[in-house]
Amino acid sequence: MTEHVKPRRVPARVADLGRISADRPARAVYVALALLIVLGWLLFELDGGGFLGLSNIVGIQQRSAALGIVAVGQTVAILAGSLDLSVAYLISLTSLVAAETMAGADAGVLPAVAAVLAVSAMVGLVNGLVVTRLKVHPFIATLGVALVIRGVLDWRYDGPAGSVPASFQHLGYDRIGPLPVSALLWAAVAAAVWFLLSRTRLGHRIYAVGGDAEVARLSGVRTGRVVVIAHVLCSLCAGIAGLLLASRLGAGAPTVGTDGGYDLESIAAVVLGGTALAGGRGGVAGTVGGVLLLAVLDSVFNQMEINSFAKDVVRGVVLVAALAIYARRRRAA
């Protein structure tokens, strides 16, 4: 008689190691953010501006909200040992789906939100299945899906389409005190994903799969299912960002995602926040710091009227330096 062997639980240290090892990089990005704020304040004062003024602080929050939402979703995919290069085109697609479904009518808001979430979930499902079932590397798989979406956008749209009712535009422009509604939306998404990663069994498994997929599989985790769910969550975040951008533009735009560079920008923010590209190490708290760091950096650049070429150079240097520092610390640990 064959003895039934119960699948072992994922060893706690396999999943918890990622959360523990993320503490130092997360603290480091906030230290860097504080130093950048001090530097920005000094530069603004010398230039006669007000870096810590309400208008600038609100502007930083509004500019960072869409990227922050996408980066939170990207964090989930990267923690699971994957990534998603289709988010920029998905943002463009969902902004158009939202605007065309609403068609300027308040009654269309809920159907538009449902349609956007459905489209986003479907794209995430396709990404996850191509990665897990067809065994295609995430970089190639999500790039291929991105090109498919790009083809659809080029085929159907020559420019902005649809319209968003004035009531929905409150999402992009209104404030509750000093806090923009868009920033509160980002905070809600980040808090929900933080809770999922740190307080649920699924979050435990995402860390385990990203840390060592084979160990997780031998411990009874359905690794393929976890990766698919991670991609669906990432795409849902991109869809929410598409809704936010549609509310700001008042319409959908086929280039709003790519013009914002949300694919590479989101990955850069995640990496700046201390999440390892190999997966299994990092978290949402660091990603939030990475997004804010990029937003404050942009604010300083704009005040100093630095051209776009120099901005990209500085951003690249900051990213490479952060990766080098994190890699050295991990080797020393």
mmCIF file of C-alpha atoms in Angstrom, residues 78-323:
data_model
loop_
_atom_site.group_PDB
_atom_site.id
_atom_site.type_symbol
_atom_site.label_atom_id
_atom_site.label_comp_id
_atom_site.label_asym_id
_atom_site.label_seq_id
_atom_site.Cartn_x
_atom_site.Cartn_y
_atom_site.Cartn_z
ATOM 1 C CA ILE A 78 9.210 40.883 -10.478
ATOM 2 C CA LEU A 79 8.941 39.366 -7.000
ATOM 3 C CA ALA A 80 7.513 36.237 -8.632
ATOM 4 C CA GLY A 81 10.618 36.014 -10.830
ATOM 5 C CA SER A 82 9.025 37.568 -13.917
ATOM 6 C CA LEU A 83 8.442 41.069 -15.372
ATOM 7 C CA ASP A 84 6.030 42.810 -17.721
ATOM 8 C CA LEU A 85 7.022 44.929 -20.700
ATOM 9 C CA SER A 86 3.449 45.179 -22.019
ATOM 10 C CA VAL A 87 2.188 47.626 -19.376
ATOM 11 C CA ALA A 88 2.834 50.787 -21.419
ATOM 12 C CA TYR A 89 0.754 49.628 -24.396
ATOM 13 C CA LEU A 90 -1.866 48.174 -22.063
ATOM 14 C CA ILE A 91 -2.230 51.578 -20.393
ATOM 15 C CA SER A 92 -2.863 53.152 -23.801
ATOM 16 C CA LEU A 93 -5.375 50.444 -24.715
ATOM 17 C CA THR A 94 -7.297 50.681 -21.452
ATOM 18 C CA SER A 95 -7.465 54.482 -21.631
ATOM 19 C CA LEU A 96 -9.186 54.095 -25.011
ATOM 20 C CA VAL A 97 -11.476 51.308 -23.793
ATOM 21 C CA ALA A 98 -12.498 53.494 -20.851
ATOM 22 C CA ALA A 99 -13.094 56.651 -22.890
ATOM 23 C CA GLU A 100 -15.018 54.907 -25.656
ATOM 24 C CA THR A 101 -17.188 52.955 -23.206
ATOM 25 C CA MET A 102 -18.012 56.072 -21.195
ATOM 26 C CA ALA A 103 -18.678 58.156 -24.323
ATOM 27 C CA GLY A 104 -19.012 61.262 -22.168
ATOM 28 C CA ALA A 105 -21.935 59.858 -20.135
ATOM 29 C CA ASP A 106 -21.961 59.340 -16.368
ATOM 30 C CA ALA A 107 -23.923 56.113 -16.837
ATOM 31 C CA GLY A 108 -20.980 54.589 -18.674
ATOM 32 C CA VAL A 109 -18.451 54.953 -15.858
ATOM 33 C CA LEU A 110 -19.105 51.642 -14.100
ATOM 34 C CA PRO A 111 -19.317 49.623 -17.365
ATOM 35 C CA ALA A 112 -16.064 51.302 -18.463
ATOM 36 C CA VAL A 113 -14.289 50.379 -15.243
ATOM 37 C CA ALA A 114 -15.542 46.791 -15.559
ATOM 38 C CA ALA A 115 -14.441 46.619 -19.207
ATOM 39 C CA VAL A 116 -10.979 47.970 -18.369
ATOM 40 C CA LEU A 117 -10.485 45.476 -15.560
ATOM 41 C CA ALA A 118 -11.669 42.628 -17.793
ATOM 42 C CA VAL A 119 -9.337 43.584 -20.644
ATOM 43 C CA SER A 120 -6.439 44.025 -18.216
ATOM 44 C CA ALA A 121 -7.053 40.668 -16.559
ATOM 45 C CA MET A 122 -7.204 38.974 -19.957
ATOM 46 C CA VAL A 123 -3.871 40.483 -21.036
ATOM 47 C CA GLY A 124 -2.284 39.461 -17.732
ATOM 48 C CA LEU A 125 -3.669 35.960 -18.134
ATOM 49 C CA VAL A 126 -2.186 35.697 -21.625
ATOM 50 C CA ASN A 127 1.187 36.954 -20.372
ATOM 51 C CA GLY A 128 1.192 34.463 -17.519
ATOM 52 C CA LEU A 129 0.159 31.494 -19.653
ATOM 53 C CA VAL A 130 2.761 32.234 -22.325
ATOM 54 C CA VAL A 131 5.432 32.376 -19.617
ATOM 55 C CA THR A 132 4.316 29.277 -17.695
ATOM 56 C CA ARG A 133 2.771 26.980 -20.301
ATOM 57 C CA LEU A 134 4.858 27.827 -23.353
ATOM 58 C CA LYS A 135 8.007 28.338 -21.246
ATOM 59 C CA VAL A 136 8.855 31.613 -22.988
ATOM 60 C CA HIS A 137 11.156 33.986 -21.109
ATOM 61 C CA PRO A 138 9.104 36.796 -19.518
ATOM 62 C CA PHE A 139 11.080 39.456 -21.380
ATOM 63 C CA ILE A 140 10.212 37.955 -24.772
ATOM 64 C CA ALA A 141 6.694 36.866 -23.823
ATOM 65 C CA THR A 142 5.545 40.255 -22.558
ATOM 66 C CA LEU A 143 7.374 42.076 -25.340
ATOM 67 C CA GLY A 144 5.475 39.935 -27.842
ATOM 68 C CA VAL A 145 2.153 40.738 -26.182
ATOM 69 C CA ALA A 146 3.134 44.420 -26.177
ATOM 70 C CA LEU A 147 3.720 44.284 -29.931
ATOM 71 C CA VAL A 148 0.321 42.644 -30.446
ATOM 72 C CA ILE A 149 -1.378 45.435 -28.495
ATOM 73 C CA ARG A 150 0.660 48.004 -30.408
ATOM 74 C CA GLY A 151 -0.567 46.491 -33.673
ATOM 75 C CA VAL A 152 -4.181 46.770 -32.526
ATOM 76 C CA LEU A 153 -3.654 50.394 -31.504
ATOM 77 C CA ASP A 154 -1.982 51.309 -34.807
ATOM 78 C CA TRP A 155 -4.726 49.562 -36.759
ATOM 79 C CA ARG A 156 -7.703 51.109 -34.981
ATOM 80 C CA TYR A 157 -6.561 54.553 -33.821
ATOM 81 C CA ASP A 158 -4.908 57.559 -35.428
ATOM 82 C CA GLY A 159 -5.234 59.793 -32.380
ATOM 83 C CA PRO A 160 -7.298 60.411 -29.240
ATOM 84 C CA ALA A 161 -10.725 58.786 -29.155
ATOM 85 C CA GLY A 162 -13.770 58.691 -26.913
ATOM 86 C CA SER A 163 -14.600 61.114 -24.136
ATOM 87 C CA VAL A 164 -14.717 61.069 -20.356
ATOM 88 C CA PRO A 165 -17.549 62.753 -18.404
ATOM 89 C CA ALA A 166 -16.678 65.664 -16.157
ATOM 90 C CA SER A 167 -17.609 63.643 -13.067
ATOM 91 C CA PHE A 168 -14.919 61.070 -13.825
ATOM 92 C CA GLN A 169 -12.280 63.751 -14.340
ATOM 93 C CA HIS A 170 -12.459 64.517 -10.618
ATOM 94 C CA LEU A 171 -10.302 61.400 -10.190
ATOM 95 C CA GLY A 172 -7.409 63.040 -11.998
ATOM 96 C CA TYR A 173 -7.665 66.615 -10.746
ATOM 97 C CA ASP A 174 -9.533 66.904 -7.446
ATOM 98 C CA ARG A 175 -7.918 67.137 -4.020
ATOM 99 C CA ILE A 176 -8.959 66.306 -0.493
ATOM 100 C CA GLY A 177 -7.090 68.980 1.417
ATOM 101 C CA PRO A 178 -3.462 68.841 0.243
ATOM 102 C CA LEU A 179 -3.843 65.284 -1.067
ATOM 103 C CA PRO A 180 -4.833 64.682 -4.702
ATOM 104 C CA VAL A 181 -7.454 61.981 -5.212
ATOM 105 C CA SER A 182 -5.053 60.294 -7.639
ATOM 106 C CA ALA A 183 -2.432 60.037 -4.886
ATOM 107 C CA LEU A 184 -5.021 58.514 -2.552
ATOM 108 C CA LEU A 185 -5.846 55.969 -5.260
ATOM 109 C CA TRP A 186 -2.153 55.101 -5.539
ATOM 110 C CA ALA A 187 -1.927 54.786 -1.750
ATOM 111 C CA ALA A 188 -4.952 52.464 -1.705
ATOM 112 C CA VAL A 189 -3.475 50.224 -4.426
ATOM 113 C CA ALA A 190 -0.074 50.149 -2.696
ATOM 114 C CA ALA A 191 -1.662 49.325 0.678
ATOM 115 C CA ALA A 192 -3.750 46.528 -0.835
ATOM 116 C CA VAL A 193 -0.748 44.952 -2.570
ATOM 117 C CA TRP A 194 1.412 45.382 0.547
ATOM 118 C CA PHE A 195 -1.235 43.532 2.566
ATOM 119 C CA LEU A 196 -1.442 40.782 -0.057
ATOM 120 C CA LEU A 197 2.324 40.285 -0.129
ATOM 121 C CA SER A 198 2.956 40.441 3.600
ATOM 122 C CA ARG A 199 -0.194 39.026 5.183
ATOM 123 C CA THR A 200 -1.638 36.394 2.841
ATOM 124 C CA ARG A 201 -0.705 32.901 1.739
ATOM 125 C CA LEU A 202 -0.556 34.053 -1.893
ATOM 126 C CA GLY A 203 2.002 36.721 -0.983
ATOM 127 C CA HIS A 204 4.041 34.125 0.883
ATOM 128 C CA ARG A 205 4.026 31.951 -2.237
ATOM 129 C CA ILE A 206 4.965 34.819 -4.555
ATOM 130 C CA TYR A 207 8.123 35.386 -2.507
ATOM 131 C CA ALA A 208 8.808 31.652 -2.404
ATOM 132 C CA VAL A 209 8.445 31.191 -6.175
ATOM 133 C CA GLY A 210 10.616 34.204 -6.919
ATOM 134 C CA GLY A 211 13.224 33.125 -4.376
ATOM 135 C CA ASP A 212 13.561 29.534 -5.588
ATOM 136 C CA ALA A 213 10.895 28.116 -7.868
ATOM 137 C CA GLU A 214 12.152 24.548 -7.588
ATOM 138 C CA VAL A 215 12.123 24.556 -3.797
ATOM 139 C CA ALA A 216 8.646 26.075 -3.869
ATOM 140 C CA ARG A 217 7.442 23.396 -6.310
ATOM 141 C CA LEU A 218 8.854 20.589 -4.178
ATOM 142 C CA SER A 219 7.105 22.133 -1.201
ATOM 143 C CA GLY A 220 3.731 21.772 -2.895
ATOM 144 C CA VAL A 221 3.308 25.250 -4.404
ATOM 145 C CA ARG A 222 1.757 25.410 -7.871
ATOM 146 C CA THR A 223 4.416 27.725 -9.205
ATOM 147 C CA GLY A 224 2.808 28.240 -12.599
ATOM 148 C CA ARG A 225 -0.456 29.372 -11.048
ATOM 149 C CA VAL A 226 1.379 31.844 -8.803
ATOM 150 C CA VAL A 227 3.212 33.397 -11.764
ATOM 151 C CA VAL A 228 -0.049 33.701 -13.740
ATOM 152 C CA ILE A 229 -1.770 35.434 -10.814
ATOM 153 C CA ALA A 230 1.212 37.783 -10.448
ATOM 154 C CA HIS A 231 0.887 38.783 -14.115
ATOM 155 C CA VAL A 232 -2.862 39.299 -13.790
ATOM 156 C CA LEU A 233 -2.327 41.578 -10.784
ATOM 157 C CA CYS A 234 0.353 43.516 -12.661
ATOM 158 C CA SER A 235 -1.953 44.044 -15.646
ATOM 159 C CA LEU A 236 -4.841 45.097 -13.391
ATOM 160 C CA CYS A 237 -2.619 47.812 -11.930
ATOM 161 C CA ALA A 238 -1.763 48.964 -15.457
ATOM 162 C CA GLY A 239 -5.484 49.100 -16.237
ATOM 163 C CA ILE A 240 -6.132 51.263 -13.167
ATOM 164 C CA ALA A 241 -3.362 53.588 -14.342
ATOM 165 C CA GLY A 242 -5.053 53.730 -17.756
ATOM 166 C CA LEU A 243 -8.303 54.810 -16.086
ATOM 167 C CA LEU A 244 -6.443 57.515 -14.174
ATOM 168 C CA LEU A 245 -4.756 58.885 -17.290
ATOM 169 C CA ALA A 246 -8.039 58.841 -19.211
ATOM 170 C CA SER A 247 -9.585 60.946 -16.442
ATOM 171 C CA ARG A 248 -6.768 63.472 -16.786
ATOM 172 C CA LEU A 249 -6.858 63.667 -20.563
ATOM 173 C CA GLY A 250 -10.632 63.628 -20.861
ATOM 174 C CA ALA A 251 -10.237 61.008 -23.598
ATOM 175 C CA GLY A 252 -8.267 57.918 -24.511
ATOM 176 C CA ALA A 253 -4.932 58.199 -26.319
ATOM 177 C CA PRO A 254 -3.050 55.449 -28.188
ATOM 178 C CA THR A 255 0.341 56.784 -27.075
ATOM 179 C CA VAL A 256 -0.303 57.887 -23.487
ATOM 180 C CA GLY A 257 1.394 54.794 -22.053
ATOM 181 C CA THR A 258 4.412 54.727 -24.339
ATOM 182 C CA ASP A 259 4.952 58.498 -24.174
ATOM 183 C CA GLY A 260 5.159 58.171 -20.404
ATOM 184 C CA GLY A 261 7.608 55.283 -20.691
ATOM 185 C CA TYR A 262 5.707 53.381 -18.036
ATOM 186 C CA ASP A 263 7.274 50.024 -18.914
ATOM 187 C CA LEU A 264 10.918 50.870 -18.252
ATOM 188 C CA GLU A 265 10.111 53.627 -15.735
ATOM 189 C CA SER A 266 8.144 51.191 -13.585
ATOM 190 C CA ILE A 267 10.962 48.644 -13.648
ATOM 191 C CA ALA A 268 13.461 51.372 -12.752
ATOM 192 C CA ALA A 269 11.333 52.451 -9.777
ATOM 193 C CA VAL A 270 11.051 48.861 -8.560
ATOM 194 C CA VAL A 271 14.803 48.331 -8.830
ATOM 195 C CA LEU A 272 15.552 51.652 -7.109
ATOM 196 C CA GLY A 273 13.320 50.478 -4.277
ATOM 197 C CA GLY A 274 15.555 47.472 -3.676
ATOM 198 C CA THR A 275 13.544 44.697 -5.329
ATOM 199 C CA ALA A 276 15.844 42.179 -6.995
ATOM 200 C CA LEU A 277 15.232 41.619 -10.709
ATOM 201 C CA ALA A 278 15.856 37.917 -10.107
ATOM 202 C CA GLY A 279 12.785 37.865 -7.875
ATOM 203 C CA GLY A 280 12.032 36.878 -4.306
ATOM 204 C CA ARG A 281 13.502 39.960 -2.615
ATOM 205 C CA GLY A 282 11.941 43.363 -2.155
ATOM 206 C CA GLY A 283 8.550 44.858 -1.505
ATOM 207 C CA VAL A 284 6.041 47.624 -2.088
ATOM 208 C CA ALA A 285 7.499 50.010 0.505
ATOM 209 C CA GLY A 286 10.757 50.274 -1.420
ATOM 210 C CA THR A 287 8.905 50.715 -4.719
ATOM 211 C CA VAL A 288 6.940 53.659 -3.313
ATOM 212 C CA GLY A 289 10.243 55.248 -2.305
ATOM 213 C CA GLY A 290 11.686 54.606 -5.759
ATOM 214 C CA VAL A 291 8.714 56.251 -7.476
ATOM 215 C CA LEU A 292 8.896 59.290 -5.203
ATOM 216 C CA LEU A 293 12.638 59.536 -5.809
ATOM 217 C CA LEU A 294 12.077 59.693 -9.576
ATOM 218 C CA ALA A 295 9.233 62.206 -9.161
ATOM 219 C CA VAL A 296 11.282 64.528 -6.941
ATOM 220 C CA LEU A 297 14.210 64.212 -9.338
ATOM 221 C CA ASP A 298 11.937 65.284 -12.209
ATOM 222 C CA SER A 299 10.715 68.253 -10.177
ATOM 223 C CA VAL A 300 14.284 69.380 -9.547
ATOM 224 C CA PHE A 301 15.127 68.945 -13.250
ATOM 225 C CA ASN A 302 12.124 71.009 -14.298
ATOM 226 C CA GLN A 303 13.008 73.806 -11.884
ATOM 227 C CA MET A 304 16.579 73.881 -13.172
ATOM 228 C CA GLU A 305 15.316 73.651 -16.796
ATOM 229 C CA ILE A 306 17.584 70.732 -17.600
ATOM 230 C CA ASN A 307 17.044 69.288 -21.075
ATOM 231 C CA SER A 308 15.626 65.801 -21.595
ATOM 232 C CA PHE A 309 18.975 64.316 -22.675
ATOM 233 C CA ALA A 310 20.654 65.307 -19.419
ATOM 234 C CA LYS A 311 17.640 64.008 -17.472
ATOM 235 C CA ASP A 312 18.025 60.564 -19.014
ATOM 236 C CA VAL A 313 21.768 60.559 -18.324
ATOM 237 C CA VAL A 314 21.268 61.423 -14.650
ATOM 238 C CA ARG A 315 18.462 58.890 -14.277
ATOM 239 C CA GLY A 316 20.671 56.202 -15.790
ATOM 240 C CA VAL A 317 23.564 57.050 -13.492
ATOM 241 C CA VAL A 318 21.282 56.968 -10.441
ATOM 242 C CA LEU A 319 19.863 53.587 -11.453
ATOM 243 C CA VAL A 320 23.249 51.989 -12.124
ATOM 244 C CA ALA A 321 24.678 53.406 -8.888
ATOM 245 C CA ALA A 322 21.739 52.036 -6.887
ATOM 246 C CA LEU A 323 22.126 48.592 -8.441
#
